[in-house]
């Protein structure tokens, strides 16, 4: 079992009583927030969330099941019944749902891999500072290996394949895609519909360029981790070289010339 507490979060609007409790680990997941995401990197900071939902369907678990199978977790949630029942989102959408339901999630929330980006990015300059990173599972000191849950400030694309996730991140972090996003999106809202408006070719394992973008993206994530986590500023030039290689591969996969790529770089 886990000993948990709920300290107030920065920017938290509502006051919630802080308690310490013992609960089962089954419904506890590592959590990441918008501020934890940088280009090619996720800064996981030992934060957690209880998600009392079925990982296959994404639907809330039945109250009787949690009561019987996870009594400590149920007791903990029940202490906040009044606050949870009075949430505006629960009043609006919660008919027939248990009081502890989490909204805005589905089976995709539990996908083994996700490409994530901030819903709101950077200062209000009128240009979208769009960038993304791949998240998978975290090997946590308390929970073992468990899928990471992004909070509501993050947009996500759910994927089953690690290679495809890195490919998509490589495409989205390329100069070409970022300049297109910056041309029509403001920083106060970067929705998921960029995947509808920018037609990223579906990942093809037999496509040499797709595999190359995926491998380069994975390398970019590894170098970015060294830069951000271990302070390896000396690797910044190496990361820039990898990003240039990704740009060339993305341009080629989209049928664009070297001259086109130069124009996109100038635009961005």
Short mmCIF file of C-alpha atoms in Angstrom, two decimals, residues 160-252:
data_model
loop_
_atom_site.label_atom_id
_atom_site.label_comp_id
_atom_site.label_asym_id
_atom_site.label_seq_id
_atom_site.Cartn_x
_atom_site.Cartn_y
_atom_site.Cartn_z
CA UNK A 160 0.42 1.46 -29.73
CA UNK A 161 3.87 1.35 -31.34
CA UNK A 162 7.02 2.97 -29.92
CA UNK A 163 8.53 3.43 -33.40
CA UNK A 164 5.39 5.12 -34.69
CA UNK A 165 5.28 7.43 -31.64
CA UNK A 166 8.85 8.62 -32.27
CA UNK A 167 8.10 9.00 -35.99
CA UNK A 168 5.09 11.21 -35.27
CA UNK A 169 7.08 13.31 -32.78
CA UNK A 170 9.83 13.71 -35.39
CA UNK A 171 7.31 14.89 -37.99
CA UNK A 172 5.57 17.28 -35.59
CA UNK A 173 8.81 18.77 -34.25
CA UNK A 174 10.17 19.39 -37.76
CA UNK A 175 10.63 22.95 -39.02
CA UNK A 176 8.05 22.37 -41.75
CA UNK A 177 5.21 21.30 -39.44
CA UNK A 178 6.07 23.79 -36.68
CA UNK A 179 6.05 26.70 -39.14
CA UNK A 180 2.65 25.62 -40.50
CA UNK A 181 1.26 25.39 -36.95
CA UNK A 182 2.73 28.81 -36.08
CA UNK A 183 1.09 30.33 -39.15
CA UNK A 184 -2.49 29.68 -38.04
CA UNK A 185 -2.57 28.88 -34.31
CA UNK A 186 -2.28 31.31 -31.40
CA UNK A 187 -0.46 30.31 -28.23
CA UNK A 188 -3.58 30.40 -26.10
CA UNK A 189 -4.88 27.27 -27.82
CA UNK A 190 -3.03 24.50 -29.65
CA UNK A 191 -5.70 21.81 -30.15
CA UNK A 192 -5.46 18.25 -31.42
CA UNK A 193 -6.93 19.22 -34.81
CA UNK A 194 -3.44 19.97 -36.12
CA UNK A 195 -3.42 16.26 -37.00
CA UNK A 196 -6.51 16.80 -39.15
CA UNK A 197 -5.21 19.95 -40.85
CA UNK A 198 -1.64 18.75 -41.46
CA UNK A 199 -1.74 15.42 -43.24
CA UNK A 200 1.11 13.46 -41.66
CA UNK A 201 1.71 10.31 -43.76
CA UNK A 202 0.78 7.19 -41.80
CA UNK A 203 3.81 5.39 -40.41
CA UNK A 204 5.00 2.60 -42.70
CA UNK A 205 7.52 0.17 -41.21
CA UNK A 206 8.72 -0.67 -44.74
CA UNK A 207 9.40 2.98 -45.58
CA UNK A 208 13.10 3.72 -45.09
CA UNK A 209 12.51 7.46 -44.54
CA UNK A 210 9.83 6.80 -41.91
CA UNK A 211 12.18 4.48 -40.03
CA UNK A 212 14.96 7.06 -40.28
CA UNK A 213 12.74 9.84 -38.85
CA UNK A 214 11.72 7.54 -35.99
CA UNK A 215 15.35 6.64 -35.17
CA UNK A 216 16.52 10.27 -35.35
CA UNK A 217 13.60 11.35 -33.14
CA UNK A 218 14.55 8.73 -30.55
CA UNK A 219 18.12 10.02 -30.64
CA UNK A 220 16.87 13.60 -30.20
CA UNK A 221 14.89 12.52 -27.12
CA UNK A 222 18.00 10.83 -25.65
CA UNK A 223 20.19 13.92 -26.20
CA UNK A 224 17.51 16.31 -24.90
CA UNK A 225 17.29 14.24 -21.72
CA UNK A 226 21.03 14.64 -21.19
CA UNK A 227 20.76 18.40 -21.81
CA UNK A 228 17.78 19.08 -19.54
CA UNK A 229 18.21 16.46 -16.83
CA UNK A 230 21.98 16.32 -16.53
CA UNK A 231 22.86 19.87 -17.63
CA UNK A 232 24.84 18.73 -20.70
CA UNK A 233 24.86 22.08 -22.54
CA UNK A 234 27.80 20.75 -24.58
CA UNK A 235 25.34 18.50 -26.44
CA UNK A 236 23.18 21.35 -27.81
CA UNK A 237 25.09 21.48 -31.12
CA UNK A 238 24.71 17.70 -31.50
CA UNK A 239 20.94 18.04 -30.97
CA UNK A 240 20.82 20.79 -33.60
CA UNK A 241 22.55 18.46 -36.10
CA UNK A 242 19.99 15.71 -35.40
CA UNK A 243 17.14 18.24 -35.87
CA UNK A 244 18.65 19.30 -39.22
CA UNK A 245 18.76 15.65 -40.30
CA UNK A 246 15.12 15.23 -39.26
CA UNK A 247 14.15 18.32 -41.28
CA UNK A 248 15.83 16.93 -44.41
CA UNK A 249 14.17 13.50 -43.99
CA UNK A 250 10.74 15.06 -43.34
CA UNK A 251 11.06 17.34 -46.38
CA UNK A 252 11.99 14.35 -48.55
#
